[in-house]
């Protein structure tokens, strides 16, 4: 049973398109993380949120605690946004670092 | 910008050998973590470490694994007797706070191949 589900698994977009990646989870959480994994394997943390919405540049993350759902949006997508985007959650009662990860969404943005 | 570093970037070892993966967390951080990612699979939590002791560990982190902060800067993961299934990318991460107001910073990873 996957406690963190992401959709879609793969996404191909044209440069400039608005992109949405979804994450649903089945456990009680303290926080939800959005991470970016580059083709070389390195992981960068994009957002950590426990309610509402956060924005950084062209990236927007939202979370609905009642519905146990989060979305990551990319506006005006660019080929350099091509990466795997991973949703991860910190379970209620657990430590911040004990994350449950989704399988990731592989995004490819074509010029 | 401060960053987490890991060495080596790649390591190849024979089954049954001991390996030590090294990490240098961000200097004022207090909380340290190891994760692994088997090729083609999702990232998995291994262990969290604070105040010179393990604060939480997963089922994966069995007696073959140990962590240590031997000095003020390094944070190491030791696998005593490697198995083929230990082949994976190992990520170290650190954070400055225990609460949920600060995210973690990940290192670039060490790719371990056990033959």
PDB file of C-alpha atoms in Angstrom:
ATOM      1  CA  UNK A   1       0.000   0.000   0.000  1.00  0.00           C
ATOM      2  CA  UNK A   2       1.448   3.364  -1.015  1.00  0.00           C
ATOM      3  CA  UNK A   3       0.944   6.001   1.639  1.00  0.00           C
ATOM      4  CA  UNK A   4       1.996   8.753  -0.774  1.00  0.00           C
ATOM      5  CA  UNK A   5       0.660   8.681  -4.312  1.00  0.00           C
ATOM      6  CA  UNK A   6       1.685  11.047  -7.069  1.00  0.00           C
ATOM      7  CA  UNK A   7       0.140  11.727 -10.441  1.00  0.00           C
ATOM      8  CA  UNK A   8       0.973  11.720 -13.186  1.00  0.00           C
ATOM      9  CA  UNK A   9       3.990   9.404 -13.178  1.00  0.00           C
ATOM     10  CA  UNK A  10       5.323  10.995 -16.352  1.00  0.00           C
ATOM     11  CA  UNK A  11       4.539  14.373 -17.852  1.00  0.00           C
ATOM     12  CA  UNK A  12       5.720  15.933 -21.095  1.00  0.00           C
ATOM     13  CA  UNK A  13       5.017  19.615 -21.701  1.00  0.00           C
ATOM     14  CA  UNK A  14       5.908  22.295 -24.179  1.00  0.00           C
ATOM     15  CA  UNK A  15       7.934  25.251 -23.014  1.00  0.00           C
ATOM     16  CA  UNK A  16       5.680  27.921 -21.559  1.00  0.00           C
ATOM     17  CA  UNK A  17       2.910  25.570 -20.443  1.00  0.00           C
ATOM     18  CA  UNK A  18       1.376  25.629 -16.967  1.00  0.00           C
ATOM     19  CA  UNK A  19       2.114  22.375 -15.152  1.00  0.00           C
ATOM     20  CA  UNK A  20       0.386  20.706 -12.231  1.00  0.00           C
ATOM     21  CA  UNK A  21       1.656  17.697 -10.303  1.00  0.00           C
ATOM     22  CA  UNK A  22      -0.584  16.113  -7.700  1.00  0.00           C
ATOM     23  CA  UNK A  23       0.128  14.309  -4.459  1.00  0.00           C
ATOM     24  CA  UNK A  24      -2.312  12.432  -2.244  1.00  0.00           C
ATOM     25  CA  UNK A  25      -1.465  10.840   1.065  1.00  0.00           C
ATOM     26  CA  UNK A  26      -3.277   8.517   3.420  1.00  0.00           C
ATOM     27  CA  UNK A  27      -1.582   9.194   6.774  1.00  0.00           C
ATOM     28  CA  UNK A  28      -1.777  12.048   9.250  1.00  0.00           C
ATOM     29  CA  UNK A  29       1.063  14.425   8.602  1.00  0.00           C
ATOM     30  CA  UNK A  30       3.015  17.192  10.282  1.00  0.00           C
ATOM     31  CA  UNK A  31       4.371  18.575   7.021  1.00  0.00           C
ATOM     32  CA  UNK A  32       4.548  17.887   3.312  1.00  0.00           C
ATOM     33  CA  UNK A  33       7.661  18.381   1.218  1.00  0.00           C
ATOM     34  CA  UNK A  34       8.134  18.930  -2.476  1.00  0.00           C
ATOM     35  CA  UNK A  35      11.575  17.943  -3.735  1.00  0.00           C
ATOM     36  CA  UNK A  36      13.276  18.150  -7.100  1.00  0.00           C
ATOM     37  CA  UNK A  37      15.633  15.404  -8.235  1.00  0.00           C
ATOM     38  CA  UNK A  38      17.947  16.269 -11.090  1.00  0.00           C
ATOM     39  CA  UNK A  39      19.011  13.759 -13.771  1.00  0.00           C
ATOM     40  CA  UNK A  40      22.362  13.361 -11.994  1.00  0.00           C
ATOM     41  CA  UNK A  41      20.516  12.238  -8.863  1.00  0.00           C
ATOM     42  CA  UNK A  42      20.910  15.245  -6.564  1.00  0.00           C
ATOM     43  CA  UNK A  43      17.882  16.283  -4.503  1.00  0.00           C
ATOM     44  CA  UNK A  44      16.845  19.857  -3.809  1.00  0.00           C
ATOM     45  CA  UNK A  45      14.124  20.790  -1.378  1.00  0.00           C
ATOM     46  CA  UNK A  46      11.581  23.121  -2.993  1.00  0.00           C
ATOM     47  CA  UNK A  47       8.905  23.565  -0.350  1.00  0.00           C
ATOM     48  CA  UNK A  48       7.884  22.385   3.076  1.00  0.00           C
ATOM     49  CA  UNK A  49       4.326  23.227   4.002  1.00  0.00           C
ATOM     50  CA  UNK A  50       1.725  22.259   6.543  1.00  0.00           C
ATOM     51  CA  UNK A  51      -1.135  24.482   5.400  1.00  0.00           C
ATOM     52  CA  UNK A  52      -2.197  26.882   2.693  1.00  0.00           C
ATOM     53  CA  UNK A  53       0.070  27.890  -0.115  1.00  0.00           C
ATOM     54  CA  UNK A  54       3.687  28.837  -0.753  1.00  0.00           C
ATOM     55  CA  UNK A  55       5.247  30.519  -3.773  1.00  0.00           C
ATOM     56  CA  UNK A  56       8.823  30.735  -4.907  1.00  0.00           C
ATOM     57  CA  UNK A  57       9.486  32.243  -8.300  1.00  0.00           C
ATOM     58  CA  UNK A  58       7.513  30.256 -10.876  1.00  0.00           C
ATOM     59  CA  UNK A  59       6.718  27.487  -8.421  1.00  0.00           C
ATOM     60  CA  UNK A  60       3.574  27.340  -6.292  1.00  0.00           C
ATOM     61  CA  UNK A  61       2.710  24.622  -3.781  1.00  0.00           C
ATOM     62  CA  UNK A  62      -0.686  24.195  -2.176  1.00  0.00           C
ATOM     63  CA  UNK A  63      -1.993  21.789   0.409  1.00  0.00           C
ATOM     64  CA  UNK A  64      -5.506  20.821   1.531  1.00  0.00           C
ATOM     65  CA  UNK A  65      -5.170  19.058   4.867  1.00  0.00           C
ATOM     66  CA  UNK A  66      -8.827  17.971   4.990  1.00  0.00           C
ATOM     67  CA  UNK A  67      -8.592  16.327   1.579  1.00  0.00           C
ATOM     68  CA  UNK A  68      -5.037  15.039   2.180  1.00  0.00           C
ATOM     69  CA  UNK A  69      -3.933  16.463  -1.123  1.00  0.00           C
ATOM     70  CA  UNK A  70      -1.211  18.775  -2.365  1.00  0.00           C
ATOM     71  CA  UNK A  71      -0.373  20.223  -5.749  1.00  0.00           C
ATOM     72  CA  UNK A  72       2.811  21.639  -7.198  1.00  0.00           C
ATOM     73  CA  UNK A  73       2.335  24.136 -10.014  1.00  0.00           C
ATOM     74  CA  UNK A  74       4.969  25.445 -12.408  1.00  0.00           C
ATOM     75  CA  UNK A  75       4.074  28.536 -14.397  1.00  0.00           C
ATOM     76  CA  UNK A  76       5.738  29.372 -17.718  1.00  0.00           C
ATOM     77  CA  UNK A  77       7.607  26.053 -17.775  1.00  0.00           C
ATOM     78  CA  UNK A  78      11.122  25.916 -19.183  1.00  0.00           C
ATOM     79  CA  UNK A  79      13.323  23.022 -20.343  1.00  0.00           C
ATOM     80  CA  UNK A  80      15.510  23.546 -17.258  1.00  0.00           C
ATOM     81  CA  UNK A  81      12.482  22.521 -15.149  1.00  0.00           C
ATOM     82  CA  UNK A  82      12.905  18.986 -16.521  1.00  0.00           C
ATOM     83  CA  UNK A  83      13.481  16.764 -13.489  1.00  0.00           C
ATOM     84  CA  UNK A  84      11.730  14.301 -11.201  1.00  0.00           C
ATOM     85  CA  UNK A  85       9.455  16.005  -8.676  1.00  0.00           C
ATOM     86  CA  UNK A  86       8.966  14.100  -5.451  1.00  0.00           C
ATOM     87  CA  UNK A  87       6.306  14.541  -2.791  1.00  0.00           C
ATOM     88  CA  UNK A  88       7.210  13.388   0.728  1.00  0.00           C
ATOM     89  CA  UNK A  89       5.425  13.614   4.076  1.00  0.00           C
ATOM     90  CA  UNK A  90       6.489  13.726   7.693  1.00  0.00           C
ATOM     91  CA  UNK A  91       4.068  11.585   9.679  1.00  0.00           C
ATOM     92  CA  UNK A  92       2.297  12.930  12.755  1.00  0.00           C
ATOM     93  CA  UNK A  93       4.252  11.925  15.829  1.00  0.00           C
ATOM     94  CA  UNK A  94       7.368  11.170  13.821  1.00  0.00           C
ATOM     95  CA  UNK A  95      10.541  13.144  13.461  1.00  0.00           C
ATOM     96  CA  UNK A  96      10.916  15.749  10.757  1.00  0.00           C
ATOM     97  CA  UNK A  97      13.363  13.592   8.893  1.00  0.00           C
ATOM     98  CA  UNK A  98      11.368  10.373   8.885  1.00  0.00           C
ATOM     99  CA  UNK A  99       9.859  11.062   5.503  1.00  0.00           C
ATOM    100  CA  UNK A 100       7.596   8.827   3.457  1.00  0.00           C
ATOM    101  CA  UNK A 101       8.334   9.480  -0.195  1.00  0.00           C
ATOM    102  CA  UNK A 102       6.203   9.203  -3.292  1.00  0.00           C
ATOM    103  CA  UNK A 103       7.550   7.556  -6.420  1.00  0.00           C
ATOM    104  CA  UNK A 104       8.037  10.875  -8.159  1.00  0.00           C
ATOM    105  CA  UNK A 105       6.735  12.537 -11.302  1.00  0.00           C
ATOM    106  CA  UNK A 106       9.150  12.725 -14.190  1.00  0.00           C
ATOM    107  CA  UNK A 107       8.688  16.034 -15.985  1.00  0.00           C
ATOM    108  CA  UNK A 108      10.122  16.720 -19.415  1.00  0.00           C
ATOM    109  CA  UNK A 109       9.704  20.209 -20.871  1.00  0.00           C
ATOM    110  CA  UNK A 110      10.368  20.450 -24.604  1.00  0.00           C
ATOM    111  CA  UNK A 111      11.621  23.668 -26.194  1.00  0.00           C
TER     112      UNK A 111
ATOM    113  CA  UNK B   1      25.251  29.338  -0.073  1.00  0.00           C
ATOM    114  CA  UNK B   2      26.184  26.599   2.427  1.00  0.00           C
ATOM    115  CA  UNK B   3      25.782  23.046   1.220  1.00  0.00           C
ATOM    116  CA  UNK B   4      25.953  19.455   2.369  1.00  0.00           C
ATOM    117  CA  UNK B   5      28.837  17.525   0.846  1.00  0.00           C
ATOM    118  CA  UNK B   6      29.300  13.768   0.508  1.00  0.00           C
ATOM    119  CA  UNK B   7      32.282  11.591  -0.287  1.00  0.00           C
ATOM    120  CA  UNK B   8      32.946   9.549  -2.257  1.00  0.00           C
ATOM    121  CA  UNK B   9      30.577  10.307  -5.114  1.00  0.00           C
ATOM    122  CA  UNK B  10      30.845   6.697  -6.307  1.00  0.00           C
ATOM    123  CA  UNK B  11      32.025   3.551  -4.551  1.00  0.00           C
ATOM    124  CA  UNK B  12      32.358   0.008  -5.827  1.00  0.00           C
ATOM    125  CA  UNK B  13      32.883  -2.748  -3.304  1.00  0.00           C
ATOM    126  CA  UNK B  14      32.810  -6.505  -3.027  1.00  0.00           C
ATOM    127  CA  UNK B  15      29.991  -8.251  -1.179  1.00  0.00           C
ATOM    128  CA  UNK B  16      30.910  -8.746   2.471  1.00  0.00           C
ATOM    129  CA  UNK B  17      33.213  -5.737   2.639  1.00  0.00           C
ATOM    130  CA  UNK B  18      32.702  -2.821   5.001  1.00  0.00           C
ATOM    131  CA  UNK B  19      32.027   0.622   3.545  1.00  0.00           C
ATOM    132  CA  UNK B  20      31.946   4.031   5.160  1.00  0.00           C
ATOM    133  CA  UNK B  21      30.054   6.830   3.487  1.00  0.00           C
ATOM    134  CA  UNK B  22      30.963  10.306   4.597  1.00  0.00           C
ATOM    135  CA  UNK B  23      28.940  13.479   4.852  1.00  0.00           C
ATOM    136  CA  UNK B  24      29.759  16.999   5.951  1.00  0.00           C
ATOM    137  CA  UNK B  25      26.501  18.676   6.987  1.00  0.00           C
ATOM    138  CA  UNK B  26      25.960  22.423   6.997  1.00  0.00           C
ATOM    139  CA  UNK B  27      28.076  23.771   9.828  1.00  0.00           C
ATOM    140  CA  UNK B  28      25.417  25.140  12.204  1.00  0.00           C
ATOM    141  CA  UNK B  29      22.949  22.324  11.640  1.00  0.00           C
ATOM    142  CA  UNK B  30      22.112  19.942  14.471  1.00  0.00           C
ATOM    143  CA  UNK B  31      19.923  17.268  12.867  1.00  0.00           C
ATOM    144  CA  UNK B  32      21.284  14.761  10.415  1.00  0.00           C
ATOM    145  CA  UNK B  33      19.682  12.112   8.240  1.00  0.00           C
ATOM    146  CA  UNK B  34      20.539   9.293   5.873  1.00  0.00           C
ATOM    147  CA  UNK B  35      18.296   8.127   3.040  1.00  0.00           C
ATOM    148  CA  UNK B  36      18.790   5.637   0.266  1.00  0.00           C
ATOM    149  CA  UNK B  37      17.360   5.195  -3.206  1.00  0.00           C
ATOM    150  CA  UNK B  38      17.662   1.873  -4.976  1.00  0.00           C
ATOM    151  CA  UNK B  39      17.857   2.388  -8.730  1.00  0.00           C
ATOM    152  CA  UNK B  40      14.415   2.985 -10.191  1.00  0.00           C
ATOM    153  CA  UNK B  41      12.724   3.044  -6.787  1.00  0.00           C
ATOM    154  CA  UNK B  42      11.573   5.720  -4.395  1.00  0.00           C
ATOM    155  CA  UNK B  43      13.723   7.328  -1.749  1.00  0.00           C
ATOM    156  CA  UNK B  44      13.594   5.641   1.674  1.00  0.00           C
ATOM    157  CA  UNK B  45      14.379   6.972   5.137  1.00  0.00           C
ATOM    158  CA  UNK B  46      17.159   5.176   7.006  1.00  0.00           C
ATOM    159  CA  UNK B  47      18.006   7.092  10.164  1.00  0.00           C
ATOM    160  CA  UNK B  48      17.913  10.428  11.922  1.00  0.00           C
ATOM    161  CA  UNK B  49      20.609  11.579  14.362  1.00  0.00           C
ATOM    162  CA  UNK B  50      20.708  14.324  16.960  1.00  0.00           C
ATOM    163  CA  UNK B  51      22.870  15.119  19.946  1.00  0.00           C
ATOM    164  CA  UNK B  52      25.225  12.241  19.176  1.00  0.00           C
ATOM    165  CA  UNK B  53      22.575   9.573  19.151  1.00  0.00           C
ATOM    166  CA  UNK B  54      20.049   8.005  16.830  1.00  0.00           C
ATOM    167  CA  UNK B  55      16.654   9.624  17.288  1.00  0.00           C
ATOM    168  CA  UNK B  56      14.739   7.449  14.846  1.00  0.00           C
ATOM    169  CA  UNK B  57      15.498   4.621  12.444  1.00  0.00           C
ATOM    170  CA  UNK B  58      13.607   2.600   9.862  1.00  0.00           C
ATOM    171  CA  UNK B  59      13.272  -1.169   9.504  1.00  0.00           C
ATOM    172  CA  UNK B  60      15.931  -1.025   6.804  1.00  0.00           C
ATOM    173  CA  UNK B  61      18.486   0.239   9.321  1.00  0.00           C
ATOM    174  CA  UNK B  62      19.417  -3.110  10.841  1.00  0.00           C
ATOM    175  CA  UNK B  63      22.509  -4.209  12.754  1.00  0.00           C
ATOM    176  CA  UNK B  64      24.616  -4.014   9.596  1.00  0.00           C
ATOM    177  CA  UNK B  65      24.257  -0.234   9.622  1.00  0.00           C
ATOM    178  CA  UNK B  66      25.690   2.295  12.024  1.00  0.00           C
ATOM    179  CA  UNK B  67      26.091   6.058  12.097  1.00  0.00           C
ATOM    180  CA  UNK B  68      28.607   8.226  13.829  1.00  0.00           C
ATOM    181  CA  UNK B  69      29.633  11.814  14.196  1.00  0.00           C
ATOM    182  CA  UNK B  70      33.326  11.243  14.886  1.00  0.00           C
ATOM    183  CA  UNK B  71      34.264  14.912  15.056  1.00  0.00           C
ATOM    184  CA  UNK B  72      32.528  18.272  14.830  1.00  0.00           C
ATOM    185  CA  UNK B  73      32.036  18.187  11.097  1.00  0.00           C
ATOM    186  CA  UNK B  74      31.666  14.678   9.665  1.00  0.00           C
ATOM    187  CA  UNK B  75      28.630  12.405   9.797  1.00  0.00           C
ATOM    188  CA  UNK B  76      29.226   8.853   8.613  1.00  0.00           C
ATOM    189  CA  UNK B  77      27.170   5.846   7.601  1.00  0.00           C
ATOM    190  CA  UNK B  78      28.898   2.487   7.948  1.00  0.00           C
ATOM    191  CA  UNK B  79      27.685  -0.731   6.387  1.00  0.00           C
ATOM    192  CA  UNK B  80      29.532  -3.570   8.090  1.00  0.00           C
ATOM    193  CA  UNK B  81      29.162  -6.413   5.614  1.00  0.00           C
ATOM    194  CA  UNK B  82      27.691  -5.233   2.356  1.00  0.00           C
ATOM    195  CA  UNK B  83      25.106  -7.238   0.456  1.00  0.00           C
ATOM    196  CA  UNK B  84      24.162  -7.005  -3.194  1.00  0.00           C
ATOM    197  CA  UNK B  85      20.879  -5.359  -2.209  1.00  0.00           C
ATOM    198  CA  UNK B  86      22.745  -2.509  -0.512  1.00  0.00           C
ATOM    199  CA  UNK B  87      23.553  -1.158  -3.982  1.00  0.00           C
ATOM    200  CA  UNK B  88      21.836   2.217  -4.058  1.00  0.00           C
ATOM    201  CA  UNK B  89      22.316   5.958  -3.963  1.00  0.00           C
ATOM    202  CA  UNK B  90      22.781   7.136  -0.379  1.00  0.00           C
ATOM    203  CA  UNK B  91      21.806  10.698   0.506  1.00  0.00           C
ATOM    204  CA  UNK B  92      22.790  12.602   3.600  1.00  0.00           C
ATOM    205  CA  UNK B  93      20.707  15.573   4.724  1.00  0.00           C
ATOM    206  CA  UNK B  94      20.805  18.071   7.554  1.00  0.00           C
ATOM    207  CA  UNK B  95      18.552  20.668   9.116  1.00  0.00           C
ATOM    208  CA  UNK B  96      18.993  23.337  11.727  1.00  0.00           C
ATOM    209  CA  UNK B  97      15.788  22.832  13.639  1.00  0.00           C
ATOM    210  CA  UNK B  98      13.764  19.944  14.964  1.00  0.00           C
ATOM    211  CA  UNK B  99      10.402  21.521  14.356  1.00  0.00           C
ATOM    212  CA  UNK B 100       8.696  21.827  11.051  1.00  0.00           C
ATOM    213  CA  UNK B 101       9.687  25.371  10.285  1.00  0.00           C
ATOM    214  CA  UNK B 102      12.810  24.526   8.322  1.00  0.00           C
ATOM    215  CA  UNK B 103      13.342  22.107   5.532  1.00  0.00           C
ATOM    216  CA  UNK B 104      16.264  19.803   5.003  1.00  0.00           C
ATOM    217  CA  UNK B 105      19.296  20.279   2.818  1.00  0.00           C
ATOM    218  CA  UNK B 106      20.390  17.230   0.868  1.00  0.00           C
ATOM    219  CA  UNK B 107      23.865  16.251  -0.222  1.00  0.00           C
ATOM    220  CA  UNK B 108      24.597  15.165  -3.807  1.00  0.00           C
ATOM    221  CA  UNK B 109      24.606  11.476  -2.877  1.00  0.00           C
ATOM    222  CA  UNK B 110      27.040   8.556  -2.934  1.00  0.00           C
ATOM    223  CA  UNK B 111      26.333   5.876  -5.496  1.00  0.00           C
ATOM    224  CA  UNK B 112      27.260   2.513  -3.954  1.00  0.00           C
ATOM    225  CA  UNK B 113      27.635  -0.584  -6.109  1.00  0.00           C
ATOM    226  CA  UNK B 114      28.112  -3.931  -4.393  1.00  0.00           C
ATOM    227  CA  UNK B 115      29.459  -6.706  -6.624  1.00  0.00           C
TER     228      UNK B 115
END
